[in-house]
């Protein structure tokens, strides 16, 4: 029954060592989002894909990249993780028939990243 | 930047009591959502409010959207331990983007 799956649930990496987080969905939704949620902070949108169109938020650091090879999968790549990148990373999906229509976002359980 | 302020940040009450938490912004949103997030899990949508002044009920939870569509409240009647969690409000803007508040951490003590 899992709809939005994130692997791994916990990820430990070393300072400066590239890391990739993955998200998959069984909902066939055309929009996928990545959020960063630090402890006691609001989830912050990093970027999203509308189909294959990548939409980066203006304040997302260049250190964060994303790939969406197909509808079901989306990856978050952190090229050189710093201590400040330790956070919960949430993936979400939504189905949009047209831009501007509000649709429910379905969140995965998140991946908690620890940077040593 | 769309900012939502949620208050109180932390609230602890006894089972059976009522509580209200608030979400306020200086921005107008086309609609606003409330989510509940439990430890180690992603947020789960509770409700979407769209019309200024709208009131929606979900069992013991009552959600209200301000007339000016800048603020919202969540009222829980006769709180249960299962209501414990982080309640996040999120304003919808742009192309289905969500701007979240920091959340109201609610703890219901049995």
PDB file of C-alpha atoms in Angstrom:
ATOM      1  CA  UNK A   1       0.000   0.000   0.000  1.00  0.00           C
ATOM      2  CA  UNK A   2       3.016   2.294   0.212  1.00  0.00           C
ATOM      3  CA  UNK A   3       2.479   5.230  -2.132  1.00  0.00           C
ATOM      4  CA  UNK A   4       5.586   7.377  -1.699  1.00  0.00           C
ATOM      5  CA  UNK A   5       8.662   5.414  -0.731  1.00  0.00           C
ATOM      6  CA  UNK A   6      11.927   6.889   0.418  1.00  0.00           C
ATOM      7  CA  UNK A   7      15.165   4.971   0.767  1.00  0.00           C
ATOM      8  CA  UNK A   8      17.042   4.758   2.910  1.00  0.00           C
ATOM      9  CA  UNK A   9      15.116   5.945   5.973  1.00  0.00           C
ATOM     10  CA  UNK A  10      18.407   6.863   7.655  1.00  0.00           C
ATOM     11  CA  UNK A  11      21.596   7.851   5.885  1.00  0.00           C
ATOM     12  CA  UNK A  12      24.953   8.612   7.419  1.00  0.00           C
ATOM     13  CA  UNK A  13      27.604  10.292   5.298  1.00  0.00           C
ATOM     14  CA  UNK A  14      30.891  12.009   5.811  1.00  0.00           C
ATOM     15  CA  UNK A  15      31.558  15.694   5.443  1.00  0.00           C
ATOM     16  CA  UNK A  16      32.159  16.365   1.742  1.00  0.00           C
ATOM     17  CA  UNK A  17      31.245  12.867   0.554  1.00  0.00           C
ATOM     18  CA  UNK A  18      28.525  12.883  -2.131  1.00  0.00           C
ATOM     19  CA  UNK A  19      25.276  11.246  -1.148  1.00  0.00           C
ATOM     20  CA  UNK A  20      22.105  10.356  -3.040  1.00  0.00           C
ATOM     21  CA  UNK A  21      18.647   9.991  -1.564  1.00  0.00           C
ATOM     22  CA  UNK A  22      15.914   8.269  -3.509  1.00  0.00           C
ATOM     23  CA  UNK A  23      12.168   8.562  -3.790  1.00  0.00           C
ATOM     24  CA  UNK A  24       9.730   6.405  -5.693  1.00  0.00           C
ATOM     25  CA  UNK A  25       5.971   6.577  -6.066  1.00  0.00           C
ATOM     26  CA  UNK A  26       3.215   4.220  -7.111  1.00  0.00           C
ATOM     27  CA  UNK A  27       0.647   6.975  -7.653  1.00  0.00           C
ATOM     28  CA  UNK A  28       1.692   7.872 -11.202  1.00  0.00           C
ATOM     29  CA  UNK A  29       1.714  11.527 -10.192  1.00  0.00           C
ATOM     30  CA  UNK A  30       3.308  13.976 -12.578  1.00  0.00           C
ATOM     31  CA  UNK A  31       4.744  16.317  -9.945  1.00  0.00           C
ATOM     32  CA  UNK A  32       7.452  15.385  -7.437  1.00  0.00           C
ATOM     33  CA  UNK A  33       8.885  17.643  -4.727  1.00  0.00           C
ATOM     34  CA  UNK A  34      11.896  17.601  -2.422  1.00  0.00           C
ATOM     35  CA  UNK A  35      11.742  19.365   0.937  1.00  0.00           C
ATOM     36  CA  UNK A  36      14.391  19.860   3.607  1.00  0.00           C
ATOM     37  CA  UNK A  37      13.212  19.871   7.233  1.00  0.00           C
ATOM     38  CA  UNK A  38      15.736  20.719   9.921  1.00  0.00           C
ATOM     39  CA  UNK A  39      15.036  20.067  13.576  1.00  0.00           C
ATOM     40  CA  UNK A  40      12.244  22.299  14.901  1.00  0.00           C
ATOM     41  CA  UNK A  41      12.013  24.033  11.514  1.00  0.00           C
ATOM     42  CA  UNK A  42       9.378  24.186   8.824  1.00  0.00           C
ATOM     43  CA  UNK A  43       9.780  21.944   5.776  1.00  0.00           C
ATOM     44  CA  UNK A  44      11.462  24.021   3.091  1.00  0.00           C
ATOM     45  CA  UNK A  45      10.890  23.372  -0.600  1.00  0.00           C
ATOM     46  CA  UNK A  46      14.173  22.764  -2.450  1.00  0.00           C
ATOM     47  CA  UNK A  47      12.844  22.044  -5.954  1.00  0.00           C
ATOM     48  CA  UNK A  48      10.187  20.170  -7.822  1.00  0.00           C
ATOM     49  CA  UNK A  49       9.622  18.439 -11.137  1.00  0.00           C
ATOM     50  CA  UNK A  50       6.519  19.050 -13.186  1.00  0.00           C
ATOM     51  CA  UNK A  51       6.812  16.012 -15.445  1.00  0.00           C
ATOM     52  CA  UNK A  52      10.381  16.417 -16.726  1.00  0.00           C
ATOM     53  CA  UNK A  53      10.525  20.167 -16.134  1.00  0.00           C
ATOM     54  CA  UNK A  54      12.851  20.991 -13.264  1.00  0.00           C
ATOM     55  CA  UNK A  55      11.905  23.950 -11.053  1.00  0.00           C
ATOM     56  CA  UNK A  56      14.543  25.116  -8.613  1.00  0.00           C
ATOM     57  CA  UNK A  57      13.734  27.409  -5.693  1.00  0.00           C
ATOM     58  CA  UNK A  58      15.778  30.611  -5.805  1.00  0.00           C
ATOM     59  CA  UNK A  59      17.450  30.029  -2.445  1.00  0.00           C
ATOM     60  CA  UNK A  60      18.341  26.353  -2.936  1.00  0.00           C
ATOM     61  CA  UNK A  61      22.141  25.982  -2.759  1.00  0.00           C
ATOM     62  CA  UNK A  62      23.961  24.695  -5.843  1.00  0.00           C
ATOM     63  CA  UNK A  63      25.193  21.824  -3.680  1.00  0.00           C
ATOM     64  CA  UNK A  64      21.745  20.273  -4.080  1.00  0.00           C
ATOM     65  CA  UNK A  65      20.835  18.661  -7.391  1.00  0.00           C
ATOM     66  CA  UNK A  66      18.028  16.423  -8.522  1.00  0.00           C
ATOM     67  CA  UNK A  67      17.316  13.857 -11.207  1.00  0.00           C
ATOM     68  CA  UNK A  68      14.075  12.361 -12.403  1.00  0.00           C
ATOM     69  CA  UNK A  69      14.802   9.537 -14.838  1.00  0.00           C
ATOM     70  CA  UNK A  70      11.142   8.519 -15.144  1.00  0.00           C
ATOM     71  CA  UNK A  71       7.714   9.238 -13.661  1.00  0.00           C
ATOM     72  CA  UNK A  72       8.186   6.917 -10.707  1.00  0.00           C
ATOM     73  CA  UNK A  73      11.607   7.896  -9.438  1.00  0.00           C
ATOM     74  CA  UNK A  74      13.270  11.071  -8.270  1.00  0.00           C
ATOM     75  CA  UNK A  75      16.699  11.483  -6.694  1.00  0.00           C
ATOM     76  CA  UNK A  76      18.247  14.141  -4.494  1.00  0.00           C
ATOM     77  CA  UNK A  77      22.001  14.470  -4.873  1.00  0.00           C
ATOM     78  CA  UNK A  78      24.048  16.395  -2.343  1.00  0.00           C
ATOM     79  CA  UNK A  79      27.417  16.934  -3.955  1.00  0.00           C
ATOM     80  CA  UNK A  80      29.456  17.929  -0.926  1.00  0.00           C
ATOM     81  CA  UNK A  81      27.441  17.599   2.264  1.00  0.00           C
ATOM     82  CA  UNK A  82      28.241  19.988   5.059  1.00  0.00           C
ATOM     83  CA  UNK A  83      27.339  19.689   8.719  1.00  0.00           C
ATOM     84  CA  UNK A  84      24.515  22.159   8.108  1.00  0.00           C
ATOM     85  CA  UNK A  85      22.890  19.804   5.615  1.00  0.00           C
ATOM     86  CA  UNK A  86      21.945  17.328   8.334  1.00  0.00           C
ATOM     87  CA  UNK A  87      18.165  17.226   8.188  1.00  0.00           C
ATOM     88  CA  UNK A  88      15.102  15.199   7.300  1.00  0.00           C
ATOM     89  CA  UNK A  89      14.570  15.161   3.547  1.00  0.00           C
ATOM     90  CA  UNK A  90      10.965  14.732   2.488  1.00  0.00           C
ATOM     91  CA  UNK A  91       9.735  13.715  -0.935  1.00  0.00           C
ATOM     92  CA  UNK A  92       6.177  14.509  -1.981  1.00  0.00           C
ATOM     93  CA  UNK A  93       4.055  13.970  -5.060  1.00  0.00           C
ATOM     94  CA  UNK A  94       0.921  15.500  -6.493  1.00  0.00           C
ATOM     95  CA  UNK A  95      -1.212  15.130  -9.560  1.00  0.00           C
ATOM     96  CA  UNK A  96      -1.835  18.297 -11.491  1.00  0.00           C
ATOM     97  CA  UNK A  97      -4.107  18.343 -14.480  1.00  0.00           C
ATOM     98  CA  UNK A  98      -3.047  21.890 -15.158  1.00  0.00           C
ATOM     99  CA  UNK A  99      -0.746  24.428 -13.623  1.00  0.00           C
ATOM    100  CA  UNK A 100      -2.268  26.491 -10.869  1.00  0.00           C
ATOM    101  CA  UNK A 101      -4.750  23.884  -9.708  1.00  0.00           C
ATOM    102  CA  UNK A 102      -4.273  23.020  -6.048  1.00  0.00           C
ATOM    103  CA  UNK A 103      -3.822  19.326  -5.515  1.00  0.00           C
ATOM    104  CA  UNK A 104      -3.039  17.307  -2.430  1.00  0.00           C
ATOM    105  CA  UNK A 105       0.629  16.580  -1.858  1.00  0.00           C
ATOM    106  CA  UNK A 106       1.398  13.097  -0.600  1.00  0.00           C
ATOM    107  CA  UNK A 107       4.539  12.865   1.485  1.00  0.00           C
ATOM    108  CA  UNK A 108       6.919   9.993   1.953  1.00  0.00           C
ATOM    109  CA  UNK A 109       8.255   9.064   5.405  1.00  0.00           C
ATOM    110  CA  UNK A 110      11.460  11.006   4.822  1.00  0.00           C
ATOM    111  CA  UNK A 111      15.159  10.195   4.951  1.00  0.00           C
ATOM    112  CA  UNK A 112      17.055  11.459   7.953  1.00  0.00           C
ATOM    113  CA  UNK A 113      20.564  12.477   6.914  1.00  0.00           C
ATOM    114  CA  UNK A 114      23.406  12.638   9.382  1.00  0.00           C
ATOM    115  CA  UNK A 115      26.700  14.239   8.333  1.00  0.00           C
ATOM    116  CA  UNK A 116      29.791  13.289  10.308  1.00  0.00           C
TER     117      UNK A 116
ATOM    118  CA  UNK B   1       9.109  34.781   0.938  1.00  0.00           C
ATOM    119  CA  UNK B   2       5.836  33.519   2.337  1.00  0.00           C
ATOM    120  CA  UNK B   3       6.006  33.347   6.127  1.00  0.00           C
ATOM    121  CA  UNK B   4       3.573  31.580   8.409  1.00  0.00           C
ATOM    122  CA  UNK B   5       3.818  31.924  12.158  1.00  0.00           C
ATOM    123  CA  UNK B   6       2.334  29.174  14.286  1.00  0.00           C
ATOM    124  CA  UNK B   7       1.542  29.583  17.946  1.00  0.00           C
ATOM    125  CA  UNK B   8       2.009  28.220  20.459  1.00  0.00           C
ATOM    126  CA  UNK B   9       5.066  26.282  19.353  1.00  0.00           C
ATOM    127  CA  UNK B  10       4.521  23.709  22.105  1.00  0.00           C
ATOM    128  CA  UNK B  11       1.379  22.758  23.990  1.00  0.00           C
ATOM    129  CA  UNK B  12       0.888  20.025  26.582  1.00  0.00           C
ATOM    130  CA  UNK B  13      -2.601  19.212  27.844  1.00  0.00           C
ATOM    131  CA  UNK B  14      -4.457  16.493  29.713  1.00  0.00           C
ATOM    132  CA  UNK B  15      -6.638  13.990  27.910  1.00  0.00           C
ATOM    133  CA  UNK B  16     -10.180  15.305  27.554  1.00  0.00           C
ATOM    134  CA  UNK B  17      -9.242  18.981  27.476  1.00  0.00           C
ATOM    135  CA  UNK B  18      -9.809  21.281  24.529  1.00  0.00           C
ATOM    136  CA  UNK B  19      -7.087  23.184  22.697  1.00  0.00           C
ATOM    137  CA  UNK B  20      -6.690  25.732  19.942  1.00  0.00           C
ATOM    138  CA  UNK B  21      -3.579  26.468  17.898  1.00  0.00           C
ATOM    139  CA  UNK B  22      -3.050  29.261  15.429  1.00  0.00           C
ATOM    140  CA  UNK B  23      -1.429  29.940  12.091  1.00  0.00           C
ATOM    141  CA  UNK B  24      -0.895  33.563  11.038  1.00  0.00           C
ATOM    142  CA  UNK B  25       0.625  35.286   8.046  1.00  0.00           C
ATOM    143  CA  UNK B  26       0.933  38.745   6.577  1.00  0.00           C
ATOM    144  CA  UNK B  27       0.345  37.203   3.143  1.00  0.00           C
ATOM    145  CA  UNK B  28      -2.924  36.234   1.530  1.00  0.00           C
ATOM    146  CA  UNK B  29      -3.120  32.635   0.392  1.00  0.00           C
ATOM    147  CA  UNK B  30      -5.452  31.124  -2.174  1.00  0.00           C
ATOM    148  CA  UNK B  31      -5.899  28.225   0.212  1.00  0.00           C
ATOM    149  CA  UNK B  32      -4.325  26.784   3.304  1.00  0.00           C
ATOM    150  CA  UNK B  33      -3.701  23.254   4.485  1.00  0.00           C
ATOM    151  CA  UNK B  34      -3.185  21.610   7.845  1.00  0.00           C
ATOM    152  CA  UNK B  35      -0.973  18.539   8.204  1.00  0.00           C
ATOM    153  CA  UNK B  36      -0.095  16.309  11.125  1.00  0.00           C
ATOM    154  CA  UNK B  37       3.401  14.879  11.347  1.00  0.00           C
ATOM    155  CA  UNK B  38       4.459  12.147  13.741  1.00  0.00           C
ATOM    156  CA  UNK B  39       8.090  11.479  14.702  1.00  0.00           C
ATOM    157  CA  UNK B  40      10.077   9.890  11.896  1.00  0.00           C
ATOM    158  CA  UNK B  41       7.218  10.224   9.393  1.00  0.00           C
ATOM    159  CA  UNK B  42       6.185  12.608   6.666  1.00  0.00           C
ATOM    160  CA  UNK B  43       3.327  15.072   7.063  1.00  0.00           C
ATOM    161  CA  UNK B  44      -0.175  13.752   6.414  1.00  0.00           C
ATOM    162  CA  UNK B  45      -2.821  16.101   5.062  1.00  0.00           C
ATOM    163  CA  UNK B  46      -5.777  16.741   7.379  1.00  0.00           C
ATOM    164  CA  UNK B  47      -7.720  19.443   5.577  1.00  0.00           C
ATOM    165  CA  UNK B  48      -7.633  22.150   2.913  1.00  0.00           C
ATOM    166  CA  UNK B  49      -9.531  25.393   3.474  1.00  0.00           C
ATOM    167  CA  UNK B  50     -10.214  27.594   0.490  1.00  0.00           C
ATOM    168  CA  UNK B  51     -12.868  30.202   1.212  1.00  0.00           C
ATOM    169  CA  UNK B  52     -12.381  33.080   3.644  1.00  0.00           C
ATOM    170  CA  UNK B  53     -14.398  32.388   6.795  1.00  0.00           C
ATOM    171  CA  UNK B  54     -14.694  28.697   5.969  1.00  0.00           C
ATOM    172  CA  UNK B  55     -15.065  26.219   8.819  1.00  0.00           C
ATOM    173  CA  UNK B  56     -14.362  22.518   8.326  1.00  0.00           C
ATOM    174  CA  UNK B  57     -14.799  19.724  10.816  1.00  0.00           C
ATOM    175  CA  UNK B  58     -12.931  16.433  10.903  1.00  0.00           C
ATOM    176  CA  UNK B  59     -14.347  14.432  13.822  1.00  0.00           C
ATOM    177  CA  UNK B  60     -13.083  16.312  16.897  1.00  0.00           C
ATOM    178  CA  UNK B  61     -10.945  18.723  14.879  1.00  0.00           C
ATOM    179  CA  UNK B  62     -12.371  22.054  13.710  1.00  0.00           C
ATOM    180  CA  UNK B  63     -10.463  24.166  11.208  1.00  0.00           C
ATOM    181  CA  UNK B  64     -11.228  27.786  10.449  1.00  0.00           C
ATOM    182  CA  UNK B  65      -9.872  29.989   7.678  1.00  0.00           C
ATOM    183  CA  UNK B  66      -9.805  33.712   8.422  1.00  0.00           C
ATOM    184  CA  UNK B  67     -12.034  36.066   6.470  1.00  0.00           C
ATOM    185  CA  UNK B  68      -8.991  37.743   4.910  1.00  0.00           C
ATOM    186  CA  UNK B  69      -7.392  34.354   4.095  1.00  0.00           C
ATOM    187  CA  UNK B  70      -4.270  35.225   6.064  1.00  0.00           C
ATOM    188  CA  UNK B  71      -4.791  33.120   9.149  1.00  0.00           C
ATOM    189  CA  UNK B  72      -6.272  29.885  10.356  1.00  0.00           C
ATOM    190  CA  UNK B  73      -6.965  28.044  13.562  1.00  0.00           C
ATOM    191  CA  UNK B  74      -7.275  24.423  14.595  1.00  0.00           C
ATOM    192  CA  UNK B  75      -9.444  23.517  17.555  1.00  0.00           C
ATOM    193  CA  UNK B  76      -9.402  20.035  19.079  1.00  0.00           C
ATOM    194  CA  UNK B  77     -12.286  19.031  21.327  1.00  0.00           C
ATOM    195  CA  UNK B  78     -11.749  16.456  24.073  1.00  0.00           C
ATOM    196  CA  UNK B  79      -8.178  15.733  23.050  1.00  0.00           C
ATOM    197  CA  UNK B  80      -6.991  12.127  22.993  1.00  0.00           C
ATOM    198  CA  UNK B  81      -3.431  10.770  23.256  1.00  0.00           C
ATOM    199  CA  UNK B  82      -3.702   9.839  19.580  1.00  0.00           C
ATOM    200  CA  UNK B  83      -3.913  13.551  18.770  1.00  0.00           C
ATOM    201  CA  UNK B  84      -0.302  13.969  19.858  1.00  0.00           C
ATOM    202  CA  UNK B  85       1.840  15.210  17.002  1.00  0.00           C
ATOM    203  CA  UNK B  86       3.253  18.176  15.144  1.00  0.00           C
ATOM    204  CA  UNK B  87       0.538  20.177  13.413  1.00  0.00           C
ATOM    205  CA  UNK B  88       1.836  22.052  10.390  1.00  0.00           C
ATOM    206  CA  UNK B  89      -0.035  24.703   8.486  1.00  0.00           C
ATOM    207  CA  UNK B  90       0.923  25.373   4.896  1.00  0.00           C
ATOM    208  CA  UNK B  91      -0.171  28.144   2.594  1.00  0.00           C
ATOM    209  CA  UNK B  92      -0.579  27.354  -1.076  1.00  0.00           C
ATOM    210  CA  UNK B  93       0.908  29.869  -3.454  1.00  0.00           C
ATOM    211  CA  UNK B  94       2.190  29.938  -7.001  1.00  0.00           C
ATOM    212  CA  UNK B  95       2.084  26.676  -8.860  1.00  0.00           C
ATOM    213  CA  UNK B  96       0.953  24.416  -6.009  1.00  0.00           C
ATOM    214  CA  UNK B  97       3.920  25.414  -3.877  1.00  0.00           C
ATOM    215  CA  UNK B  98       3.547  25.010  -0.130  1.00  0.00           C
ATOM    216  CA  UNK B  99       4.959  27.439   2.418  1.00  0.00           C
ATOM    217  CA  UNK B 100       5.004  25.729   5.803  1.00  0.00           C
ATOM    218  CA  UNK B 101       4.988  27.138   9.294  1.00  0.00           C
ATOM    219  CA  UNK B 102       7.259  25.640  11.960  1.00  0.00           C
ATOM    220  CA  UNK B 103       4.383  23.760  13.482  1.00  0.00           C
ATOM    221  CA  UNK B 104       2.500  23.395  16.750  1.00  0.00           C
ATOM    222  CA  UNK B 105       3.825  20.493  18.800  1.00  0.00           C
ATOM    223  CA  UNK B 106       0.867  19.071  20.729  1.00  0.00           C
ATOM    224  CA  UNK B 107       1.273  16.521  23.514  1.00  0.00           C
ATOM    225  CA  UNK B 108      -1.829  14.961  25.050  1.00  0.00           C
ATOM    226  CA  UNK B 109      -1.126  13.317  28.393  1.00  0.00           C
ATOM    227  CA  UNK B 110      -3.260  10.282  29.269  1.00  0.00           C
TER     228      UNK B 110
END
